[in-house]
Amino acid sequence: VTLVGPYSGVLSNQGERVALEIPEAPDALLDPVVWVIEDEVIYFDQSPWPNQADGLGTALSRKEVERSGNDPNNWLNALPSPGTGDVVISRPRLNGWLVY
């Protein structure tokens, strides 16, 4: 699993928006790099979101990385497992830049 960070804060038990951004190649050589959202989730601590992860010792765990992060049915309560998993998302690269 590729870990992204560092992150020194704490996520809200009440819900919030979390977004992962990646650099996108500029259109021209001297244009600045822009950052685009690769994935995001806006989660809550109420139904239909799993509620056992609301400060009670479990964490929200995504079921399938290919499905939307904003779908509450794509999340479940699980023991925290930072850095574990068997899914790595890779995108083709051209001269070091991600290709879509």
PDB file of N, CA and C in Angstrom:
ATOM      1  N   VAL A   1       0.851  -1.170   0.000  1.00  0.00           N
ATOM      2  CA  VAL A   1       0.000   0.000   0.000  1.00  0.00           C
ATOM      3  C   VAL A   1       0.893   1.228   0.000  1.00  0.00           C
ATOM      4  N   THR A   2       0.569   2.179  -0.838  1.00  0.00           N
ATOM      5  CA  THR A   2       1.277   3.447  -0.846  1.00  0.00           C
ATOM      6  C   THR A   2       0.665   4.348   0.211  1.00  0.00           C
ATOM      7  N   LEU A   3       1.479   4.796   1.150  1.00  0.00           N
ATOM      8  CA  LEU A   3       0.996   5.705   2.178  1.00  0.00           C
ATOM      9  C   LEU A   3       1.249   7.132   1.732  1.00  0.00           C
ATOM     10  N   VAL A   4       0.298   7.993   2.010  1.00  0.00           N
ATOM     11  CA  VAL A   4       0.400   9.397   1.632  1.00  0.00           C
ATOM     12  C   VAL A   4       0.436  10.217   2.914  1.00  0.00           C
ATOM     13  N   GLY A   5       1.350  11.154   2.984  1.00  0.00           N
ATOM     14  CA  GLY A   5       1.420  11.946   4.195  1.00  0.00           C
ATOM     15  C   GLY A   5       2.583  12.904   4.114  1.00  0.00           C
ATOM     16  N   PRO A   6       2.983  13.501   5.155  1.00  0.00           N
ATOM     17  CA  PRO A   6       2.522  13.246   6.516  1.00  0.00           C
ATOM     18  C   PRO A   6       1.205  13.952   6.819  1.00  0.00           C
ATOM     19  N   TYR A   7       0.521  13.446   7.813  1.00  0.00           N
ATOM     20  CA  TYR A   7      -0.697  14.071   8.309  1.00  0.00           C
ATOM     21  C   TYR A   7      -0.599  14.075   9.815  1.00  0.00           C
ATOM     22  N   SER A   8      -0.553  15.247  10.415  1.00  0.00           N
ATOM     23  CA  SER A   8      -0.351  15.335  11.857  1.00  0.00           C
ATOM     24  C   SER A   8      -1.628  15.697  12.604  1.00  0.00           C
ATOM     25  N   GLY A   9      -2.719  15.874  11.887  1.00  0.00           N
ATOM     26  CA  GLY A   9      -3.967  16.244  12.539  1.00  0.00           C
ATOM     27  C   GLY A   9      -4.781  15.032  12.927  1.00  0.00           C
ATOM     28  N   VAL A  10      -5.995  15.275  13.301  1.00  0.00           N
ATOM     29  CA  VAL A  10      -6.946  14.205  13.596  1.00  0.00           C
ATOM     30  C   VAL A  10      -8.220  14.472  12.807  1.00  0.00           C
ATOM     31  N   LEU A  11      -8.841  13.395  12.369  1.00  0.00           N
ATOM     32  CA  LEU A  11     -10.093  13.529  11.640  1.00  0.00           C
ATOM     33  C   LEU A  11     -11.243  13.677  12.629  1.00  0.00           C
ATOM     34  N   SER A  12     -12.238  14.405  12.230  1.00  0.00           N
ATOM     35  CA  SER A  12     -13.392  14.641  13.082  1.00  0.00           C
ATOM     36  C   SER A  12     -14.228  13.377  13.215  1.00  0.00           C
ATOM     37  N   ASN A  13     -14.676  13.080  14.427  1.00  0.00           N
ATOM     38  CA  ASN A  13     -15.600  11.967  14.644  1.00  0.00           C
ATOM     39  C   ASN A  13     -17.008  12.317  14.184  1.00  0.00           C
ATOM     40  N   GLN A  14     -17.260  13.579  13.891  1.00  0.00           N
ATOM     41  CA  GLN A  14     -18.589  14.010  13.476  1.00  0.00           C
ATOM     42  C   GLN A  14     -18.759  14.015  11.966  1.00  0.00           C
ATOM     43  N   GLY A  15     -17.643  13.931  11.235  1.00  0.00           N
ATOM     44  CA  GLY A  15     -17.698  13.946   9.783  1.00  0.00           C
ATOM     45  C   GLY A  15     -16.970  15.150   9.226  1.00  0.00           C
ATOM     46  N   GLU A  16     -16.470  14.979   8.018  1.00  0.00           N
ATOM     47  CA  GLU A  16     -15.806  16.068   7.311  1.00  0.00           C
ATOM     48  C   GLU A  16     -15.448  15.615   5.899  1.00  0.00           C
ATOM     49  N   ARG A  17     -14.775  16.472   5.167  1.00  0.00           N
ATOM     50  CA  ARG A  17     -14.333  16.174   3.805  1.00  0.00           C
ATOM     51  C   ARG A  17     -12.831  15.891   3.829  1.00  0.00           C
ATOM     52  N   VAL A  18     -12.446  14.797   3.180  1.00  0.00           N
ATOM     53  CA  VAL A  18     -11.035  14.447   3.024  1.00  0.00           C
ATOM     54  C   VAL A  18     -10.785  14.250   1.537  1.00  0.00           C
ATOM     55  N   ALA A  19      -9.786  14.923   0.998  1.00  0.00           N
ATOM     56  CA  ALA A  19      -9.478  14.806  -0.430  1.00  0.00           C
ATOM     57  C   ALA A  19      -7.997  14.515  -0.621  1.00  0.00           C
ATOM     58  N   LEU A  20      -7.691  13.632  -1.558  1.00  0.00           N
ATOM     59  CA  LEU A  20      -6.315  13.360  -1.962  1.00  0.00           C
ATOM     60  C   LEU A  20      -6.099  14.020  -3.309  1.00  0.00           C
ATOM     61  N   GLU A  21      -5.053  14.819  -3.406  1.00  0.00           N
ATOM     62  CA  GLU A  21      -4.763  15.535  -4.646  1.00  0.00           C
ATOM     63  C   GLU A  21      -3.439  15.051  -5.225  1.00  0.00           C
ATOM     64  N   ILE A  22      -3.345  15.112  -6.548  1.00  0.00           N
ATOM     65  CA  ILE A  22      -2.110  14.736  -7.238  1.00  0.00           C
ATOM     66  C   ILE A  22      -1.746  15.859  -8.210  1.00  0.00           C
ATOM     67  N   PRO A  23      -0.455  15.996  -8.522  1.00  0.00           N
ATOM     68  CA  PRO A  23      -0.062  17.029  -9.485  1.00  0.00           C
ATOM     69  C   PRO A  23      -0.425  16.592 -10.904  1.00  0.00           C
ATOM     70  N   GLU A  24      -0.835  17.553 -11.698  1.00  0.00           N
ATOM     71  CA  GLU A  24      -1.132  17.286 -13.102  1.00  0.00           C
ATOM     72  C   GLU A  24      -0.132  18.057 -13.958  1.00  0.00           C
ATOM     73  N   ALA A  25       0.318  17.405 -14.993  1.00  0.00           N
ATOM     74  CA  ALA A  25       1.308  18.025 -15.869  1.00  0.00           C
ATOM     75  C   ALA A  25       0.773  19.334 -16.450  1.00  0.00           C
ATOM     76  N   PRO A  26       1.608  20.359 -16.503  1.00  0.00           N
ATOM     77  CA  PRO A  26       1.173  21.630 -17.101  1.00  0.00           C
ATOM     78  C   PRO A  26       1.007  21.487 -18.607  1.00  0.00           C
ATOM     79  N   ASP A  27       0.199  22.363 -19.176  1.00  0.00           N
ATOM     80  CA  ASP A  27      -0.025  22.337 -20.627  1.00  0.00           C
ATOM     81  C   ASP A  27       1.207  22.804 -21.397  1.00  0.00           C
ATOM     82  N   ALA A  28       1.926  23.748 -20.846  1.00  0.00           N
ATOM     83  CA  ALA A  28       3.131  24.268 -21.493  1.00  0.00           C
ATOM     84  C   ALA A  28       4.302  24.175 -20.517  1.00  0.00           C
ATOM     85  N   LEU A  29       5.490  24.202 -21.052  1.00  0.00           N
ATOM     86  CA  LEU A  29       6.702  23.979 -20.269  1.00  0.00           C
ATOM     87  C   LEU A  29       6.826  24.873 -19.039  1.00  0.00           C
ATOM     88  N   LEU A  30       6.507  26.133 -19.138  1.00  0.00           N
ATOM     89  CA  LEU A  30       6.682  27.056 -18.019  1.00  0.00           C
ATOM     90  C   LEU A  30       5.412  27.302 -17.204  1.00  0.00           C
ATOM     91  N   ASP A  31       4.312  26.636 -17.574  1.00  0.00           N
ATOM     92  CA  ASP A  31       3.085  26.767 -16.793  1.00  0.00           C
ATOM     93  C   ASP A  31       3.268  26.082 -15.439  1.00  0.00           C
ATOM     94  N   PRO A  32       2.572  26.577 -14.423  1.00  0.00           N
ATOM     95  CA  PRO A  32       2.692  25.941 -13.101  1.00  0.00           C
ATOM     96  C   PRO A  32       1.973  24.590 -13.060  1.00  0.00           C
ATOM     97  N   VAL A  33       2.434  23.742 -12.183  1.00  0.00           N
ATOM     98  CA  VAL A  33       1.761  22.469 -11.940  1.00  0.00           C
ATOM     99  C   VAL A  33       0.468  22.767 -11.197  1.00  0.00           C
ATOM    100  N   VAL A  34      -0.602  22.131 -11.576  1.00  0.00           N
ATOM    101  CA  VAL A  34      -1.869  22.278 -10.861  1.00  0.00           C
ATOM    102  C   VAL A  34      -2.158  20.968 -10.130  1.00  0.00           C
ATOM    103  N   TRP A  35      -2.910  21.063  -9.064  1.00  0.00           N
ATOM    104  CA  TRP A  35      -3.266  19.898  -8.276  1.00  0.00           C
ATOM    105  C   TRP A  35      -4.730  19.560  -8.527  1.00  0.00           C
ATOM    106  N   VAL A  36      -5.004  18.300  -8.799  1.00  0.00           N
ATOM    107  CA  VAL A  36      -6.368  17.851  -9.067  1.00  0.00           C
ATOM    108  C   VAL A  36      -6.750  16.792  -8.036  1.00  0.00           C
ATOM    109  N   ILE A  37      -8.028  16.707  -7.749  1.00  0.00           N
ATOM    110  CA  ILE A  37      -8.510  15.731  -6.776  1.00  0.00           C
ATOM    111  C   ILE A  37      -8.478  14.342  -7.399  1.00  0.00           C
ATOM    112  N   GLU A  38      -7.737  13.450  -6.779  1.00  0.00           N
ATOM    113  CA  GLU A  38      -7.647  12.050  -7.200  1.00  0.00           C
ATOM    114  C   GLU A  38      -8.785  11.241  -6.588  1.00  0.00           C
ATOM    115  N   ASP A  39      -9.103  11.535  -5.344  1.00  0.00           N
ATOM    116  CA  ASP A  39     -10.164  10.819  -4.641  1.00  0.00           C
ATOM    117  C   ASP A  39     -10.592  11.675  -3.456  1.00  0.00           C
ATOM    118  N   GLU A  40     -11.841  11.543  -3.052  1.00  0.00           N
ATOM    119  CA  GLU A  40     -12.314  12.273  -1.888  1.00  0.00           C
ATOM    120  C   GLU A  40     -13.462  11.525  -1.246  1.00  0.00           C
ATOM    121  N   VAL A  41     -13.688  11.844   0.006  1.00  0.00           N
ATOM    122  CA  VAL A  41     -14.840  11.318   0.735  1.00  0.00           C
ATOM    123  C   VAL A  41     -15.352  12.421   1.642  1.00  0.00           C
ATOM    124  N   ILE A  42     -16.651  12.537   1.697  1.00  0.00           N
ATOM    125  CA  ILE A  42     -17.312  13.408   2.656  1.00  0.00           C
ATOM    126  C   ILE A  42     -18.128  12.471   3.532  1.00  0.00           C
ATOM    127  N   TYR A  43     -17.637  12.240   4.753  1.00  0.00           N
ATOM    128  CA  TYR A  43     -18.270  11.255   5.626  1.00  0.00           C
ATOM    129  C   TYR A  43     -18.997  11.946   6.774  1.00  0.00           C
ATOM    130  N   PHE A  44     -19.905  11.193   7.398  1.00  0.00           N
ATOM    131  CA  PHE A  44     -20.702  11.699   8.511  1.00  0.00           C
ATOM    132  C   PHE A  44     -20.752  10.650   9.607  1.00  0.00           C
ATOM    133  N   ASP A  45     -21.253  11.020  10.761  1.00  0.00           N
ATOM    134  CA  ASP A  45     -21.360  10.085  11.880  1.00  0.00           C
ATOM    135  C   ASP A  45     -22.798   9.644  12.117  1.00  0.00           C
ATOM    136  N   GLN A  46     -23.593   9.686  11.082  1.00  0.00           N
ATOM    137  CA  GLN A  46     -24.987   9.273  11.208  1.00  0.00           C
ATOM    138  C   GLN A  46     -25.390   8.447   9.999  1.00  0.00           C
ATOM    139  N   SER A  47     -26.484   7.720  10.138  1.00  0.00           N
ATOM    140  CA  SER A  47     -26.972   6.845   9.073  1.00  0.00           C
ATOM    141  C   SER A  47     -27.130   7.644   7.776  1.00  0.00           C
ATOM    142  N   PRO A  48     -26.766   7.067   6.653  1.00  0.00           N
ATOM    143  CA  PRO A  48     -26.448   5.660   6.395  1.00  0.00           C
ATOM    144  C   PRO A  48     -24.980   5.287   6.597  1.00  0.00           C
ATOM    145  N   TRP A  49     -24.158   6.175   7.154  1.00  0.00           N
ATOM    146  CA  TRP A  49     -22.750   5.866   7.406  1.00  0.00           C
ATOM    147  C   TRP A  49     -22.633   4.944   8.602  1.00  0.00           C
ATOM    148  N   PRO A  50     -21.651   4.009   8.581  1.00  0.00           N
ATOM    149  CA  PRO A  50     -21.426   3.159   9.750  1.00  0.00           C
ATOM    150  C   PRO A  50     -21.107   4.029  10.961  1.00  0.00           C
ATOM    151  N   ASN A  51     -21.760   3.770  12.102  1.00  0.00           N
ATOM    152  CA  ASN A  51     -21.593   4.678  13.238  1.00  0.00           C
ATOM    153  C   ASN A  51     -20.658   4.160  14.321  1.00  0.00           C
ATOM    154  N   GLN A  52     -20.192   2.924  14.250  1.00  0.00           N
ATOM    155  CA  GLN A  52     -19.299   2.400  15.277  1.00  0.00           C
ATOM    156  C   GLN A  52     -17.910   3.035  15.216  1.00  0.00           C
ATOM    157  N   ALA A  53     -17.590   3.688  14.114  1.00  0.00           N
ATOM    158  CA  ALA A  53     -16.288   4.342  13.989  1.00  0.00           C
ATOM    159  C   ALA A  53     -16.310   5.754  14.566  1.00  0.00           C
ATOM    160  N   ASP A  54     -17.369   6.100  15.257  1.00  0.00           N
ATOM    161  CA  ASP A  54     -17.534   7.442  15.819  1.00  0.00           C
ATOM    162  C   ASP A  54     -16.875   7.549  17.191  1.00  0.00           C
ATOM    163  N   GLY A  55     -15.540   7.341  17.228  1.00  0.00           N
ATOM    164  CA  GLY A  55     -14.804   7.459  18.478  1.00  0.00           C
ATOM    165  C   GLY A  55     -14.932   6.257  19.389  1.00  0.00           C
ATOM    166  N   LEU A  56     -15.433   5.126  18.872  1.00  0.00           N
ATOM    167  CA  LEU A  56     -15.663   3.947  19.704  1.00  0.00           C
ATOM    168  C   LEU A  56     -14.609   2.853  19.505  1.00  0.00           C
ATOM    169  N   GLY A  57     -13.491   3.178  18.852  1.00  0.00           N
ATOM    170  CA  GLY A  57     -12.397   2.218  18.738  1.00  0.00           C
ATOM    171  C   GLY A  57     -12.209   1.590  17.374  1.00  0.00           C
ATOM    172  N   THR A  58     -13.245   1.622  16.532  1.00  0.00           N
ATOM    173  CA  THR A  58     -13.067   1.115  15.177  1.00  0.00           C
ATOM    174  C   THR A  58     -12.860   2.285  14.230  1.00  0.00           C
ATOM    175  N   ALA A  59     -12.571   1.959  12.990  1.00  0.00           N
ATOM    176  CA  ALA A  59     -12.326   2.986  11.975  1.00  0.00           C
ATOM    177  C   ALA A  59     -13.199   2.704  10.763  1.00  0.00           C
ATOM    178  N   LEU A  60     -13.462   3.741   9.986  1.00  0.00           N
ATOM    179  CA  LEU A  60     -14.107   3.521   8.702  1.00  0.00           C
ATOM    180  C   LEU A  60     -13.095   2.863   7.779  1.00  0.00           C
ATOM    181  N   SER A  61     -13.487   1.798   7.149  1.00  0.00           N
ATOM    182  CA  SER A  61     -12.604   1.074   6.238  1.00  0.00           C
ATOM    183  C   SER A  61     -13.306   0.936   4.897  1.00  0.00           C
ATOM    184  N   ARG A  62     -12.632   1.348   3.855  1.00  0.00           N
ATOM    185  CA  ARG A  62     -13.226   1.326   2.514  1.00  0.00           C
ATOM    186  C   ARG A  62     -13.244  -0.099   1.984  1.00  0.00           C
ATOM    187  N   LYS A  63     -14.373  -0.510   1.416  1.00  0.00           N
ATOM    188  CA  LYS A  63     -14.511  -1.869   0.903  1.00  0.00           C
ATOM    189  C   LYS A  63     -13.808  -2.043  -0.439  1.00  0.00           C
ATOM    190  N   GLU A  64     -14.124  -1.170  -1.390  1.00  0.00           N
ATOM    191  CA  GLU A  64     -13.575  -1.293  -2.738  1.00  0.00           C
ATOM    192  C   GLU A  64     -13.082   0.062  -3.213  1.00  0.00           C
ATOM    193  N   VAL A  65     -11.793   0.127  -3.566  1.00  0.00           N
ATOM    194  CA  VAL A  65     -11.189   1.394  -3.973  1.00  0.00           C
ATOM    195  C   VAL A  65     -11.741   1.877  -5.318  1.00  0.00           C
ATOM    196  N   GLU A  66     -12.249   0.967  -6.131  1.00  0.00           N
ATOM    197  CA  GLU A  66     -12.781   1.360  -7.435  1.00  0.00           C
ATOM    198  C   GLU A  66     -14.145   2.044  -7.323  1.00  0.00           C
ATOM    199  N   ARG A  67     -14.849   1.820  -6.220  1.00  0.00           N
ATOM    200  CA  ARG A  67     -16.159   2.438  -6.021  1.00  0.00           C
ATOM    201  C   ARG A  67     -16.005   3.799  -5.354  1.00  0.00           C
ATOM    202  N   SER A  68     -17.023   4.595  -5.452  1.00  0.00           N
ATOM    203  CA  SER A  68     -17.002   5.960  -4.928  1.00  0.00           C
ATOM    204  C   SER A  68     -16.722   6.004  -3.433  1.00  0.00           C
ATOM    205  N   GLY A  69     -15.841   6.915  -3.047  1.00  0.00           N
ATOM    206  CA  GLY A  69     -15.572   7.144  -1.636  1.00  0.00           C
ATOM    207  C   GLY A  69     -16.714   7.842  -0.936  1.00  0.00           C
ATOM    208  N   ASN A  70     -17.617   8.441  -1.689  1.00  0.00           N
ATOM    209  CA  ASN A  70     -18.751   9.141  -1.094  1.00  0.00           C
ATOM    210  C   ASN A  70     -19.983   8.261  -0.931  1.00  0.00           C
ATOM    211  N   ASP A  71     -19.862   6.978  -1.250  1.00  0.00           N
ATOM    212  CA  ASP A  71     -20.968   6.035  -1.080  1.00  0.00           C
ATOM    213  C   ASP A  71     -20.864   5.389   0.297  1.00  0.00           C
ATOM    214  N   PRO A  72     -21.776   5.697   1.222  1.00  0.00           N
ATOM    215  CA  PRO A  72     -21.705   5.116   2.565  1.00  0.00           C
ATOM    216  C   PRO A  72     -21.718   3.587   2.552  1.00  0.00           C
ATOM    217  N   ASN A  73     -22.329   2.984   1.538  1.00  0.00           N
ATOM    218  CA  ASN A  73     -22.369   1.527   1.447  1.00  0.00           C
ATOM    219  C   ASN A  73     -21.022   0.926   1.065  1.00  0.00           C
ATOM    220  N   ASN A  74     -20.068   1.764   0.705  1.00  0.00           N
ATOM    221  CA  ASN A  74     -18.731   1.300   0.356  1.00  0.00           C
ATOM    222  C   ASN A  74     -17.783   1.364   1.563  1.00  0.00           C
ATOM    223  N   TRP A  75     -18.327   1.571   2.748  1.00  0.00           N
ATOM    224  CA  TRP A  75     -17.530   1.669   3.970  1.00  0.00           C
ATOM    225  C   TRP A  75     -18.083   0.737   5.029  1.00  0.00           C
ATOM    226  N   LEU A  76     -17.195   0.253   5.901  1.00  0.00           N
ATOM    227  CA  LEU A  76     -17.617  -0.577   7.023  1.00  0.00           C
ATOM    228  C   LEU A  76     -16.785  -0.238   8.247  1.00  0.00           C
ATOM    229  N   ASN A  77     -17.256  -0.682   9.409  1.00  0.00           N
ATOM    230  CA  ASN A  77     -16.500  -0.528  10.643  1.00  0.00           C
ATOM    231  C   ASN A  77     -15.449  -1.624  10.695  1.00  0.00           C
ATOM    232  N   ALA A  78     -14.219  -1.288  11.051  1.00  0.00           N
ATOM    233  CA  ALA A  78     -13.155  -2.280  11.163  1.00  0.00           C
ATOM    234  C   ALA A  78     -12.109  -1.770  12.143  1.00  0.00           C
ATOM    235  N   LEU A  79     -11.285  -2.687  12.625  1.00  0.00           N
ATOM    236  CA  LEU A  79     -10.169  -2.263  13.462  1.00  0.00           C
ATOM    237  C   LEU A  79      -9.221  -1.420  12.631  1.00  0.00           C
ATOM    238  N   PRO A  80      -8.622  -0.379  13.207  1.00  0.00           N
ATOM    239  CA  PRO A  80      -7.667   0.433  12.449  1.00  0.00           C
ATOM    240  C   PRO A  80      -6.515  -0.424  11.927  1.00  0.00           C
ATOM    241  N   SER A  81      -6.137  -0.188  10.677  1.00  0.00           N
ATOM    242  CA  SER A  81      -5.062  -0.972  10.058  1.00  0.00           C
ATOM    243  C   SER A  81      -4.212  -0.089   9.152  1.00  0.00           C
ATOM    244  N   PRO A  82      -3.579   0.942   9.701  1.00  0.00           N
ATOM    245  CA  PRO A  82      -2.794   1.848   8.859  1.00  0.00           C
ATOM    246  C   PRO A  82      -1.650   1.132   8.153  1.00  0.00           C
ATOM    247  N   GLY A  83      -1.564   1.357   6.844  1.00  0.00           N
ATOM    248  CA  GLY A  83      -0.462   0.789   6.071  1.00  0.00           C
ATOM    249  C   GLY A  83      -0.662  -0.638   5.640  1.00  0.00           C
ATOM    250  N   THR A  84      -1.834  -1.209   5.881  1.00  0.00           N
ATOM    251  CA  THR A  84      -2.076  -2.575   5.423  1.00  0.00           C
ATOM    252  C   THR A  84      -3.089  -2.555   4.296  1.00  0.00           C
ATOM    253  N   GLY A  85      -3.149  -3.626   3.580  1.00  0.00           N
ATOM    254  CA  GLY A  85      -4.094  -3.742   2.480  1.00  0.00           C
ATOM    255  C   GLY A  85      -3.411  -4.347   1.282  1.00  0.00           C
ATOM    256  N   ASP A  86      -4.208  -4.673   0.285  1.00  0.00           N
ATOM    257  CA  ASP A  86      -3.646  -5.333  -0.889  1.00  0.00           C
ATOM    258  C   ASP A  86      -3.987  -4.615  -2.181  1.00  0.00           C
ATOM    259  N   VAL A  87      -4.371  -3.351  -2.089  1.00  0.00           N
ATOM    260  CA  VAL A  87      -4.751  -2.601  -3.277  1.00  0.00           C
ATOM    261  C   VAL A  87      -3.762  -1.470  -3.493  1.00  0.00           C
ATOM    262  N   VAL A  88      -3.182  -1.433  -4.664  1.00  0.00           N
ATOM    263  CA  VAL A  88      -2.331  -0.317  -5.050  1.00  0.00           C
ATOM    264  C   VAL A  88      -2.872   0.231  -6.354  1.00  0.00           C
ATOM    265  N   ILE A  89      -3.185   1.504  -6.380  1.00  0.00           N
ATOM    266  CA  ILE A  89      -3.672   2.122  -7.609  1.00  0.00           C
ATOM    267  C   ILE A  89      -2.468   2.663  -8.355  1.00  0.00           C
ATOM    268  N   SER A  90      -2.296   2.222  -9.569  1.00  0.00           N
ATOM    269  CA  SER A  90      -1.193   2.766 -10.362  1.00  0.00           C
ATOM    270  C   SER A  90      -1.754   3.315 -11.655  1.00  0.00           C
ATOM    271  N   ARG A  91      -1.205   4.402 -12.066  1.00  0.00           N
ATOM    272  CA  ARG A  91      -1.609   5.044 -13.306  1.00  0.00           C
ATOM    273  C   ARG A  91      -0.390   5.108 -14.205  1.00  0.00           C
ATOM    274  N   PRO A  92      -0.591   5.004 -15.517  1.00  0.00           N
ATOM    275  CA  PRO A  92       0.555   5.120 -16.419  1.00  0.00           C
ATOM    276  C   PRO A  92       1.189   6.505 -16.319  1.00  0.00           C
ATOM    277  N   ARG A  93       2.488   6.554 -16.533  1.00  0.00           N
ATOM    278  CA  ARG A  93       3.214   7.819 -16.453  1.00  0.00           C
ATOM    279  C   ARG A  93       3.951   8.089 -17.761  1.00  0.00           C
ATOM    280  N   LEU A  94       4.065   9.357 -18.088  1.00  0.00           N
ATOM    281  CA  LEU A  94       4.813   9.807 -19.233  1.00  0.00           C
ATOM    282  C   LEU A  94       5.741  10.911 -18.771  1.00  0.00           C
ATOM    283  N   ASN A  95       7.039  10.685 -18.828  1.00  0.00           N
ATOM    284  CA  ASN A  95       8.029  11.657 -18.342  1.00  0.00           C
ATOM    285  C   ASN A  95       7.763  12.052 -16.892  1.00  0.00           C
ATOM    286  N   GLY A  96       7.360  11.078 -16.083  1.00  0.00           N
ATOM    287  CA  GLY A  96       7.129  11.332 -14.670  1.00  0.00           C
ATOM    288  C   GLY A  96       5.768  11.871 -14.329  1.00  0.00           C
ATOM    289  N   TRP A  97       4.933  12.174 -15.312  1.00  0.00           N
ATOM    290  CA  TRP A  97       3.599  12.731 -15.051  1.00  0.00           C
ATOM    291  C   TRP A  97       2.545  11.667 -15.228  1.00  0.00           C
ATOM    292  N   LEU A  98       1.502  11.734 -14.422  1.00  0.00           N
ATOM    293  CA  LEU A  98       0.400  10.780 -14.531  1.00  0.00           C
ATOM    294  C   LEU A  98      -0.369  11.023 -15.825  1.00  0.00           C
ATOM    295  N   VAL A  99      -0.781   9.924 -16.433  1.00  0.00           N
ATOM    296  CA  VAL A  99      -1.540   9.993 -17.685  1.00  0.00           C
ATOM    297  C   VAL A  99      -2.955   9.517 -17.393  1.00  0.00           C
ATOM    298  N   TYR A 100      -3.948  10.261 -17.859  1.00  0.00           N
ATOM    299  CA  TYR A 100      -5.362   9.890 -17.640  1.00  0.00           C
ATOM    300  C   TYR A 100      -5.992   9.458 -18.925  1.00  0.00           C
TER     301      TYR A 100
END
